[in-house]
XYZ file of C-alpha atoms in Angstrom:
728
model
C -58.899 -2.659 -83.486
C -61.850 -0.649 -82.121
C -64.347 -2.607 -80.039
C -68.125 -2.327 -80.444
C -68.398 -0.486 -77.122
C -65.657 1.967 -78.125
C -67.365 2.608 -81.454
C -70.686 3.035 -79.666
C -69.153 5.540 -77.220
C -67.683 7.550 -80.108
C -71.054 7.564 -81.896
C -72.821 8.781 -78.742
C -70.314 11.630 -78.433
C -71.019 12.689 -82.039
C -74.754 12.343 -81.337
C -74.640 14.534 -78.217
C -72.559 17.132 -80.048
C -75.205 17.420 -82.796
C -73.164 15.685 -85.477
C -76.075 13.433 -86.346
C -74.916 12.280 -89.775
C -71.569 11.122 -88.393
C -73.287 9.389 -85.443
C -75.749 7.631 -87.771
C -72.903 6.381 -89.965
C -71.138 4.823 -86.959
C -74.410 3.288 -85.614
C -74.982 1.652 -89.028
C -71.402 0.288 -89.136
C -71.985 -1.240 -85.704
C -75.236 -2.854 -86.898
C -73.467 -4.247 -89.994
C -71.141 -6.059 -87.631
C -73.702 -6.813 -84.886
C -77.275 -6.557 -86.278
C -78.860 -7.155 -82.859
C -76.925 -4.458 -80.986
C -79.936 -2.942 -79.132
C -78.210 0.291 -78.068
C -77.221 1.051 -81.668
C -80.781 0.272 -82.876
C -82.270 2.478 -80.167
C -79.902 5.410 -80.749
C -80.139 5.217 -84.540
C -83.919 5.406 -84.055
C -83.436 8.666 -82.115
C -81.306 10.090 -84.937
C -84.016 9.111 -87.436
C -86.595 10.888 -85.259
C -84.468 14.056 -85.161
C -84.189 13.857 -88.964
C -87.980 13.657 -89.351
C -88.005 9.989 -90.390
C -90.767 8.873 -88.018
C -91.574 5.501 -89.558
C -87.915 4.508 -89.733
C -87.468 5.595 -86.121
C -90.470 3.550 -84.940
C -89.185 0.450 -86.820
C -85.755 0.733 -85.235
C -87.158 1.160 -81.680
C -89.624 -1.708 -82.184
C -86.782 -3.965 -83.358
C -84.675 -2.957 -80.358
C -87.533 -3.831 -77.975
C -88.167 -7.193 -79.661
C -84.566 -8.113 -78.993
C -84.452 -6.694 -75.425
C -88.047 -6.191 -74.137
C -86.764 -5.365 -70.644
C -85.141 -2.039 -71.722
C -86.948 0.976 -70.215
C -85.255 3.816 -72.147
C -86.400 2.683 -75.627
C -89.958 2.465 -74.260
C -89.626 6.009 -72.892
C -88.460 7.328 -76.268
C -91.101 5.296 -78.095
C -93.662 7.056 -75.907
C -92.138 10.434 -76.817
C -92.398 9.680 -80.545
C -95.988 8.480 -80.257
C -96.879 11.529 -78.130
C -95.370 13.959 -80.635
C -97.530 12.494 -83.373
C -100.725 12.245 -81.369
C -100.765 8.483 -81.080
C -102.953 7.112 -78.297
C -100.462 4.376 -77.370
C -97.984 6.903 -75.906
C -99.265 6.481 -72.340
C -98.940 2.684 -72.645
C -95.285 3.079 -73.624
C -94.631 5.374 -70.638
C -96.360 3.015 -68.221
C -94.364 0.045 -69.539
C -91.133 2.035 -69.064
C -92.145 2.845 -65.475
C -93.010 -0.790 -64.831
C -89.475 -1.745 -65.845
C -87.804 1.233 -64.114
C -89.944 2.679 -61.276
C -87.190 5.259 -60.663
C -87.230 6.594 -64.259
C -88.115 10.210 -63.474
C -88.341 11.293 -67.119
C -91.115 8.768 -67.746
C -93.263 10.300 -64.984
C -92.504 13.819 -66.253
C -93.401 12.969 -69.833
C -96.518 11.095 -68.778
C -97.576 14.171 -66.809
C -96.995 16.340 -69.878
C -99.051 13.960 -72.016
C -101.971 13.979 -69.576
C -101.783 17.762 -69.344
C -102.145 18.181 -73.119
C -105.100 15.781 -73.009
C -106.821 17.846 -70.324
C -106.523 15.051 -67.745
C -105.462 17.403 -64.991
C -105.768 15.102 -61.965
C -103.759 12.326 -63.645
C -101.134 14.842 -64.762
C -100.766 16.105 -61.203
C -100.298 12.542 -59.897
C -97.640 11.817 -62.517
C -95.670 14.979 -61.696
C -95.903 14.320 -57.962
C -94.452 10.844 -58.557
C -91.676 12.450 -60.621
C -90.631 14.793 -57.800
C -90.921 11.986 -55.249
C -88.641 9.826 -57.427
C -86.123 12.630 -57.872
C -86.728 15.760 -55.733
C -83.745 17.453 -57.421
C -85.197 17.280 -60.956
C -86.469 20.768 -61.777
C -88.749 19.656 -64.637
C -90.998 17.694 -62.296
C -91.566 20.696 -60.038
C -92.146 22.985 -63.029
C -94.554 20.560 -64.670
C -96.511 20.201 -61.423
C -96.621 24.003 -61.141
C -97.991 24.312 -64.680
C -100.824 21.908 -63.880
C -101.683 23.680 -60.625
C -101.669 27.043 -62.404
C -104.079 25.795 -65.047
C -106.370 24.577 -62.255
C -106.154 28.068 -60.691
C -104.378 26.795 -57.587
C -102.030 29.733 -57.897
C -100.564 29.530 -54.406
C -99.684 25.891 -55.002
C -98.231 26.762 -58.395
C -96.022 29.501 -56.954
C -94.696 27.104 -54.302
C -93.881 24.460 -56.952
C -92.171 26.996 -59.232
C -90.061 28.154 -56.291
C -88.876 24.587 -55.676
C -88.016 24.111 -59.350
C -86.219 27.447 -59.615
C -84.228 26.751 -56.482
C -82.797 23.763 -58.345
C -82.400 25.528 -61.711
C -82.503 29.337 -61.363
C -81.811 29.767 -65.087
C -84.939 27.945 -66.293
C -86.369 30.684 -68.530
C -89.886 29.273 -68.997
C -90.240 28.638 -65.261
C -89.219 32.241 -64.475
C -91.852 33.492 -66.886
C -94.534 31.125 -65.626
C -93.779 32.103 -62.039
C -94.470 35.706 -63.061
C -97.770 34.698 -64.682
C -98.901 32.900 -61.501
C -97.963 35.902 -59.355
C -99.914 38.199 -61.680
C -102.926 35.976 -61.127
C -102.518 36.602 -57.383
C -102.306 40.349 -58.101
C -98.718 40.428 -56.867
C -97.671 42.560 -59.807
C -94.375 43.830 -58.414
C -93.046 40.313 -57.731
C -94.321 39.165 -61.118
C -92.483 41.995 -62.831
C -89.196 40.900 -61.190
C -89.558 37.319 -62.449
C -90.447 38.422 -65.979
C -87.406 40.712 -65.992
C -85.255 37.765 -64.963
C -86.666 35.700 -67.857
C -85.851 38.337 -70.504
C -82.450 38.982 -68.923
C -81.651 35.283 -69.315
C -82.895 35.407 -72.911
C -83.270 38.910 -74.401
C -84.911 37.358 -77.479
C -87.681 35.609 -75.523
C -90.723 37.301 -77.096
C -93.299 35.740 -74.760
C -91.239 36.929 -71.798
C -91.283 40.521 -73.016
C -95.057 40.563 -73.479
C -95.500 38.931 -70.061
C -93.346 41.695 -68.604
C -95.597 44.178 -70.385
C -98.681 42.693 -68.694
C -97.037 42.993 -65.268
C -96.087 46.599 -65.988
C -99.712 47.294 -66.943
C -100.789 45.776 -63.644
C -98.493 48.248 -61.885
C -99.968 51.160 -63.834
C -96.803 51.698 -65.899
C -98.638 51.908 -69.199
C -95.971 53.431 -71.430
C -93.319 50.989 -70.211
C -95.818 48.183 -70.771
C -96.422 49.294 -74.351
C -92.660 49.370 -74.993
C -92.293 45.813 -73.646
C -95.042 44.554 -75.968
C -93.461 46.447 -78.866
C -90.160 44.697 -78.109
C -91.948 41.323 -78.179
C -93.373 41.873 -81.665
C -90.092 43.342 -82.897
C -88.425 40.048 -81.926
C -91.263 37.966 -83.375
C -93.450 39.913 -85.854
C -95.736 36.877 -86.145
C -96.488 36.787 -82.403
C -100.276 37.191 -82.279
C -100.438 37.552 -78.508
C -97.760 40.235 -78.549
C -99.700 42.367 -81.030
C -102.954 41.868 -79.100
C -101.307 42.806 -75.803
C -99.685 45.844 -77.406
C -103.155 46.847 -78.595
C -104.563 46.457 -75.084
C -101.769 48.599 -73.648
C -102.522 51.370 -76.135
C -106.249 51.020 -75.484
C -105.580 51.520 -71.763
C -103.818 54.764 -72.720
C -106.823 55.846 -74.845
C -104.585 55.809 -77.926
C -107.279 54.274 -80.086
C -105.675 54.454 -83.525
C -102.574 52.608 -82.337
C -104.687 50.057 -80.473
C -106.841 49.377 -83.524
C -103.732 48.977 -85.702
C -102.240 46.363 -83.358
C -105.499 44.433 -83.036
C -105.800 44.366 -86.824
C -102.251 42.981 -87.096
C -103.175 40.224 -84.644
C -106.273 39.294 -86.654
C -104.275 39.168 -89.892
C -101.753 36.755 -88.333
C -104.466 34.610 -86.743
C -107.780 35.256 -88.527
C -109.570 32.620 -86.439
C -108.363 33.918 -83.039
C -111.423 35.368 -81.265
C -109.752 37.475 -78.559
C -108.073 39.964 -80.894
C -111.271 40.337 -82.928
C -113.281 41.002 -79.755
C -110.774 43.580 -78.531
C -110.753 45.217 -81.951
C -114.526 45.449 -81.691
C -114.355 47.136 -78.299
C -111.764 49.646 -79.527
C -113.930 50.495 -82.541
C -116.994 50.940 -80.321
C -115.047 53.271 -78.024
C -114.162 55.257 -81.151
C -117.830 55.422 -82.182
C -117.240 53.283 -85.275
C -120.286 51.151 -84.614
C -120.833 49.279 -87.881
C -117.503 47.449 -87.856
C -117.358 47.552 -84.053
C -120.536 45.506 -83.572
C -119.393 42.995 -86.178
C -116.011 42.436 -84.549
C -117.525 42.435 -81.048
C -119.562 39.362 -82.006
C -116.321 37.367 -81.691
C -116.664 37.715 -77.906
C -119.039 34.753 -77.986
C -116.188 32.492 -79.204
C -113.705 33.545 -76.521
C -112.863 31.038 -73.807
C -113.774 33.535 -71.084
C -117.222 34.269 -72.563
C -119.799 33.679 -69.801
C -122.141 31.986 -72.286
C -119.424 29.981 -74.061
C -120.463 26.657 -72.528
C -124.217 27.295 -72.290
C -125.254 28.839 -75.612
C -128.786 27.687 -76.513
C -128.963 25.105 -79.275
C -131.899 26.764 -81.024
C -131.186 28.908 -84.129
C -129.888 32.409 -83.589
C -132.134 35.303 -84.560
C -130.364 37.538 -87.086
C -133.013 40.204 -87.568
C -135.222 38.432 -90.089
C -139.026 38.891 -89.633
C -139.888 36.743 -86.579
C -143.462 36.136 -87.782
C -144.731 35.446 -84.284
C -141.925 33.127 -83.254
C -140.700 33.085 -79.646
C -137.302 34.787 -79.271
C -135.233 34.198 -76.142
C -133.127 37.286 -75.411
C -130.629 36.182 -72.808
C -128.054 37.920 -70.667
C -124.412 37.082 -71.079
C -122.339 39.478 -68.980
C -123.230 41.895 -66.185
C -126.583 43.154 -64.954
C -125.760 46.594 -66.325
C -125.530 45.168 -69.845
C -129.033 43.714 -69.512
C -130.382 47.041 -68.233
C -128.736 48.861 -71.137
C -129.844 46.531 -73.914
C -133.380 45.739 -72.745
C -134.291 49.016 -74.533
C -134.385 46.934 -77.719
C -137.155 44.629 -76.458
C -140.039 46.831 -77.728
C -138.279 47.042 -81.094
C -138.054 43.240 -81.327
C -141.734 42.972 -80.411
C -142.604 45.628 -83.001
C -141.029 43.421 -85.669
C -143.355 40.585 -84.695
C -141.267 38.678 -82.152
C -142.706 37.174 -78.961
C -139.965 38.085 -76.505
C -138.843 35.841 -73.655
C -136.261 37.476 -71.379
C -133.748 35.115 -69.804
C -132.075 37.122 -67.021
C -131.211 36.899 -63.305
C -134.154 37.028 -60.897
C -132.936 40.342 -59.436
C -134.125 42.034 -62.653
C -137.556 40.448 -62.928
C -139.686 42.998 -61.056
C -138.016 46.075 -62.522
C -138.562 44.747 -66.056
C -142.160 43.685 -65.412
C -143.520 46.772 -67.164
C -141.167 46.680 -70.143
C -143.340 46.725 -73.293
C -143.057 43.649 -75.487
C -142.014 41.090 -72.854
C -144.190 37.986 -73.045
C -142.344 36.009 -70.393
C -139.447 36.402 -67.963
C -137.353 33.399 -66.903
C -134.450 33.352 -64.482
C -133.508 29.681 -64.680
C -133.020 27.017 -67.319
C -135.573 27.046 -70.119
C -136.414 23.886 -72.121
C -135.410 24.238 -75.756
C -138.988 23.592 -76.858
C -140.104 26.739 -74.975
C -138.586 29.098 -77.578
C -137.881 29.118 -81.302
C -134.940 31.512 -81.689
C -132.395 33.077 -79.371
C -130.015 36.018 -79.233
C -127.501 37.240 -76.618
C -128.651 40.717 -75.585
C -125.386 42.477 -76.464
C -125.853 41.305 -80.058
C -128.966 43.469 -80.449
C -126.859 46.467 -81.453
C -125.417 44.519 -84.379
C -128.753 42.974 -85.403
C -130.462 46.389 -85.499
C -127.475 48.012 -87.234
C -127.287 50.639 -84.506
C -125.240 53.725 -85.369
C -124.419 56.729 -83.198
C -127.420 58.627 -84.536
C -129.839 55.690 -84.315
C -129.234 54.578 -80.721
C -132.676 54.024 -79.132
C -131.939 56.716 -76.538
C -135.431 57.681 -75.476
C -135.938 57.412 -71.722
C -137.486 56.261 -69.561
C -137.888 52.756 -70.926
C -138.128 51.303 -67.413
C -140.365 52.679 -64.662
C -140.622 52.285 -60.894
C -143.669 50.618 -59.340
C -145.856 53.498 -58.037
C -146.851 51.797 -54.775
C -143.292 50.736 -54.074
C -142.019 54.228 -54.870
C -144.555 55.697 -52.447
C -143.418 53.367 -49.645
C -139.756 54.198 -50.185
C -140.684 57.855 -50.477
C -141.815 57.778 -46.850
C -138.275 56.749 -45.876
C -136.861 59.748 -47.756
C -139.198 62.393 -46.359
C -137.127 63.152 -43.281
C -134.082 64.190 -45.299
C -135.384 67.676 -46.133
C -138.000 68.640 -43.604
C -138.337 72.164 -44.980
C -138.832 70.947 -48.538
C -135.458 72.186 -49.730
C -132.180 70.512 -50.654
C -131.089 67.661 -52.856
C -131.547 63.980 -52.106
C -128.578 62.222 -53.712
C -128.254 58.434 -53.951
C -124.698 57.105 -53.948
C -122.950 53.906 -55.042
C -119.201 53.601 -54.526
C -118.301 50.080 -55.678
C -119.138 47.499 -58.301
C -118.821 43.736 -58.093
C -115.340 42.633 -56.953
C -115.456 39.835 -59.526
C -115.506 42.334 -62.390
C -112.224 42.288 -64.300
C -111.778 46.058 -64.065
C -113.190 46.614 -60.576
C -109.954 47.925 -59.071
C -110.024 50.759 -61.614
C -113.719 51.665 -61.285
C -114.599 51.280 -57.584
C -113.522 54.106 -55.247
C -114.848 53.265 -51.764
C -117.159 55.294 -49.540
C -114.628 57.720 -48.000
C -114.429 60.133 -50.993
C -118.155 60.843 -50.659
C -117.583 62.651 -47.339
C -116.782 65.844 -49.268
C -120.205 65.663 -50.949
C -121.984 65.173 -47.634
C -120.462 68.486 -46.453
C -122.168 70.488 -49.230
C -124.996 72.626 -47.796
C -128.392 71.415 -48.933
C -127.187 67.939 -49.967
C -128.392 64.756 -48.255
C -126.721 61.474 -49.204
C -128.564 58.151 -49.429
C -126.785 54.787 -49.670
C -128.232 52.521 -52.363
C -125.041 50.431 -52.516
C -125.438 46.644 -52.689
C -122.837 43.904 -52.525
C -119.849 43.124 -50.280
C -119.105 46.773 -49.439
C -122.643 47.877 -48.475
C -121.824 47.353 -44.796
C -119.589 50.443 -44.899
C -122.749 52.586 -44.958
C -123.555 51.622 -41.368
C -120.455 53.443 -40.170
C -119.310 56.006 -42.769
C -115.651 57.131 -42.546
C -115.473 60.159 -40.287
C -119.119 59.709 -39.364
C -120.549 61.871 -42.159
C -124.376 61.875 -42.401
C -125.738 59.117 -44.627
C -129.218 57.597 -44.842
C -128.521 53.883 -45.166
C -131.222 52.144 -47.212
C -128.924 49.362 -48.441
C -129.954 46.592 -45.979
C -133.597 46.776 -47.079
C -132.988 46.747 -50.836
C -133.860 43.299 -52.177
C -133.697 43.772 -55.942
C -133.552 46.389 -58.683
C -137.253 47.183 -58.302
C -136.485 48.505 -54.813
C -133.553 50.527 -56.155
C -135.731 51.938 -58.946
C -138.443 52.890 -56.454
C -135.911 54.728 -54.272
C -134.546 56.554 -57.329
C -138.057 57.826 -58.043
C -137.735 59.920 -54.877
C -134.174 61.130 -55.455
C -133.011 64.281 -57.187
C -129.762 62.747 -58.391
C -127.729 59.545 -58.367
C -123.919 59.704 -58.107
C -122.172 56.411 -58.724
C -119.240 54.529 -60.169
C -119.541 52.608 -63.444
C -121.835 49.809 -62.328
C -125.351 48.493 -62.947
C -126.942 51.290 -60.897
C -125.737 53.807 -63.496
C -127.617 51.898 -66.196
C -130.734 51.599 -64.054
C -130.817 55.335 -63.354
C -130.271 56.085 -67.029
C -133.032 53.664 -68.066
C -135.428 55.335 -65.593
C -134.589 58.808 -66.893
C -133.241 59.788 -63.467
C -130.422 62.357 -63.432
C -127.233 60.365 -62.843
C -123.579 61.370 -62.592
C -121.120 58.561 -63.264
C -117.444 58.468 -62.314
C -115.607 56.830 -65.189
C -112.041 55.426 -65.160
C -109.386 56.937 -67.424
C -109.664 54.007 -69.854
C -113.434 53.569 -69.940
C -115.704 50.703 -70.812
C -116.539 50.855 -74.534
C -120.027 52.314 -74.042
C -118.762 55.544 -72.431
C -116.476 56.341 -75.383
C -113.959 59.229 -75.078
C -113.817 63.031 -74.947
C -117.420 63.673 -73.896
C -119.194 64.255 -70.607
C -122.566 62.937 -71.774
C -123.732 59.553 -73.054
C -125.514 58.867 -76.348
C -127.211 55.952 -74.574
C -128.648 57.894 -71.633
C -129.814 61.526 -72.059
C -129.959 62.194 -68.286
C -126.416 60.990 -67.650
C -123.313 63.082 -67.048
C -119.823 61.586 -67.001
C -116.945 62.632 -64.719
C -113.784 61.075 -66.111
C -110.393 60.512 -64.544
C -107.834 62.815 -66.132
C -105.081 60.256 -65.546
C -105.030 56.547 -64.669
C -105.554 55.679 -61.028
C -106.384 59.202 -59.803
C -109.921 60.268 -58.913
C -108.957 63.617 -57.379
C -109.653 65.831 -60.377
C -112.897 64.031 -61.263
C -114.111 64.380 -57.666
C -113.175 68.070 -57.625
C -115.259 68.674 -60.747
C -118.135 66.590 -59.444
C -118.111 68.405 -56.097
C -118.114 71.796 -57.823
C -121.011 70.754 -60.073
C -122.988 69.458 -57.088
C -122.409 72.680 -55.163
C -123.744 74.644 -58.131
C -126.746 72.366 -58.420
C -127.485 72.539 -54.703
C -127.200 76.328 -54.755
C -129.710 76.539 -57.618
C -132.200 74.042 -56.149
C -135.512 75.415 -54.810
C -135.347 77.147 -51.395
C -138.184 77.538 -48.898
C -140.658 80.025 -50.308
C -140.633 83.474 -48.682
C -143.049 85.285 -51.002
C -144.950 85.169 -54.269
C -141.864 85.884 -56.364
C -140.217 82.697 -55.057
C -143.088 80.522 -56.142
C -142.140 77.913 -58.815
C -144.015 78.095 -62.109
C -146.177 74.982 -62.324
C -148.352 74.995 -65.450
C -150.083 71.879 -66.818
C -149.406 71.035 -70.466
C -150.452 68.267 -72.806
C -148.238 65.207 -73.236
C -147.663 66.160 -76.847
C -146.460 69.633 -75.880
C -144.139 68.222 -73.201
C -142.609 65.624 -75.528
C -142.252 68.266 -78.254
C -140.231 70.416 -75.844
C -138.020 67.450 -74.892
C -137.212 66.676 -78.551
C -136.224 70.336 -79.062
C -133.922 70.098 -76.052
C -132.440 66.888 -77.530
C -131.522 68.862 -80.639
C -130.066 71.712 -78.596
C -127.968 69.270 -76.548
C -126.453 67.961 -79.782
C -125.785 71.341 -81.400
C -124.931 73.825 -78.661
C -121.206 74.024 -77.913
C -121.135 76.697 -75.177
C -120.596 74.865 -71.872
C -122.815 77.136 -69.743
C -125.672 77.064 -72.223
C -125.328 73.306 -72.590
C -125.528 72.873 -68.802
C -128.775 74.880 -68.747
C -130.216 72.787 -71.576
C -129.389 69.567 -69.781
C -130.836 70.829 -66.500
C -134.097 71.787 -68.177
C -134.235 68.514 -70.065
C -133.668 66.457 -66.902
C -136.588 68.212 -65.224
C -138.944 67.589 -68.149
C -137.855 63.975 -68.646
C -138.610 63.305 -64.974
C -142.211 64.440 -65.618
C -142.433 62.511 -68.901
C -141.498 59.352 -66.998
C -145.125 59.195 -65.865
C -146.284 58.509 -69.437
C -145.945 55.229 -71.313
C -143.509 56.608 -73.879
C -141.809 53.256 -74.458
C -144.815 51.819 -76.332
C -143.791 51.094 -79.905
C -146.448 53.300 -81.521
C -145.653 56.189 -79.156
C -141.908 55.783 -79.740
C -142.372 56.032 -83.510
C -144.286 59.303 -83.164
C -141.649 60.772 -80.816
C -138.907 59.919 -83.312
C -140.891 61.578 -86.119
C -141.502 64.645 -83.946
C -137.770 64.912 -83.289
C -137.110 64.686 -87.054
C -139.710 67.411 -87.739
C -138.143 69.726 -85.165
C -134.697 69.039 -86.627
C -136.039 70.120 -90.021
C -137.469 73.321 -88.500
C -134.115 74.066 -86.846
C -132.285 73.695 -90.157
C -134.889 75.728 -92.076
C -134.605 78.568 -89.555
C -130.803 78.527 -89.964
C -131.233 78.925 -93.721
C -133.782 81.745 -93.286
C -131.300 83.600 -91.084
C -128.655 83.109 -93.796
C -131.050 84.739 -96.284
C -131.726 87.579 -93.821
C -128.009 88.275 -93.446
C -127.595 88.285 -97.212
C -130.771 90.380 -97.746
C -131.872 87.643 -100.120
C -135.695 87.566 -100.116
C -136.119 85.881 -103.445
C -137.538 82.460 -104.392
C -135.376 80.502 -101.900
C -136.595 82.681 -99.014
C -140.216 82.183 -100.073
C -139.717 78.424 -100.374
C -138.229 78.275 -96.861
C -141.031 80.393 -95.400
C -143.629 78.057 -96.913
C -141.714 75.064 -95.520
C -142.044 76.505 -91.999
C -145.825 76.390 -91.900
C -146.054 73.070 -93.755
C -143.645 71.507 -91.245
C -145.408 73.110 -88.284
C -148.696 71.626 -89.479
C -147.103 68.168 -89.381
C -145.678 68.958 -85.957
C -149.134 69.867 -84.626
C -150.605 66.678 -86.092
C -147.967 64.552 -84.373
C -148.650 66.235 -81.030
C -152.380 65.541 -81.441
C -151.673 61.864 -82.131
C -149.456 61.653 -79.041
C -152.148 63.288 -76.917
C -154.641 60.715 -78.129
C -152.402 57.724 -77.513
C -151.347 58.928 -74.046
C -154.833 60.038 -72.951
C -153.902 63.659 -72.367
C -156.573 65.723 -70.602
C -155.223 68.894 -72.210
C -155.255 69.141 -75.994
C -153.531 71.918 -77.910
C -155.795 73.376 -80.615
C -154.741 75.147 -83.803
C -156.928 77.122 -86.210
C -155.583 78.443 -89.494
C -157.053 79.397 -92.823
C -156.935 76.598 -95.372
C -154.298 76.691 -98.098
């Protein structure tokens, strides 16, 4: 005859082998004979839990504990059941198990896991540390502790804990993968890659491991291999949102926009409420110039966990473009200083709609934005909610105004340097070209190290030595931040006027730029400042650019005086620097030389503001329509020179801006009419269509003259162009 203990042992063997139905049948037979057999009650409860019968499981464990309240294991498993179903009493069950068995390692481990899911990081860490103290050879305790430390961004501590756990169990797949993630956070991409490879070797069908490997490969610059790893992840698990999103990012880093957009769309279909994939889709669409959908998707950035304004979004209603009717609108920064400098161009447009604009931005921007039309107040700290009526993050202005490629408010300058400050800085620049010749070129070689893409955009000071060697070029350091000290001792000792220590804010930088011929910089806030001032600026752009620089163009629709020098392959600046150096040599060679006779004298003729702005709008049209590279370079050079003069006028005023836009539209019409007239000339067609076009020329020119007169009046021009024609 089989004893109860023998029957129980047989049932446990079935249970451990996964034969749950057989095990349950034996447990029930035991309880028919001995209804108070606590082990059978406890173990039958575990079978019920595995079968999804939660209430039956809880009843069986509760009955077991009523009979034998001093049993720790049933309390541990009761805690597990309560935890899995979100019951608040789970921690009580774990603590009661520990009270009965202070050496019960699993109770500490599970308590740590519970606290971790509840966001109680310090308590989770204590629980895991007690687990590893109780049993230093239990890998789960070390791995759990490592997970907590990683989430608290103690990555060195996490790596050490993972190493201890993996020394005990080298085949722990999740720990291998998590070790790789921690090492990636420390920018130890090569080591991370090795651990991710180990994880997918242990389990070739571990989708998360493959996409983690892909991220490490991206960190090592192996973009195609990275894309293949992400593709493998989604092949294993087609519903893996993160895998599709990461695959999209890999393709975006290769400038393969269509494939990136496809993957981001797949991620948003799988998880429509996931903000990260929507945000990345928005950025890819903006890079592609597909602004309408791009702005809409980019709005999801505000829901992402890493959004700078995620925790501090004002509680007042958001402005969505409706007539403000005199209400106070807080336009606040959310990302970098460059974003604020780029999007403050919309402030006069908000004011023109009837909004009273309050700018909420860092103090470093206050002086340079003091003259921005439409700003009622500037604040750099916290603002009471009763001090404004509506709010809007500045990068949402593009979406609110429905900005398209052809409606970007691209007129510059919209910021200006303080005249007195510019004069003082100008004294510092005078010694650079004592004979009046040469180019004064401001340089910036690094952005903020905290920027997520800084390793791809910053290049260091050394590459600028080749520019300093160009005859007629004088370099000026306007670099700020951790690397500005390099200007005191340039590599190789090349000549460099170091103004960096005395620059206190962007107003100083703007005032220096007023005395420069050109700014050469990496993709950082200085590029936006120069563009906003209408200063000629050449920007070195990484292979996979920020969304605003788009692809396959060397100009910017946001900044007419900007020229882009792009990497031709990831991680290599050599070709971009070669092209930039060649362009600078050409510019220096064509810059004014000391005058030796009347024929060398520059042509300086005063014109009215209306005439000057008319010429600039014509050059805008030429820049859009001329394809020949040499001709386009001449157009841009002429435009830069005229825009620098126009910077002295208040062209950012709303009423002036409207007239400039209309003048540009009139000149566009004249351009198109002339094209049609030439078509008629080629065809020898001088019939009614030719007559209609000829009449349109003088009608349109009359409107053009009227617009120039209005501009002269608004800008107080001393010179006024007069026209006198017979009436018609």
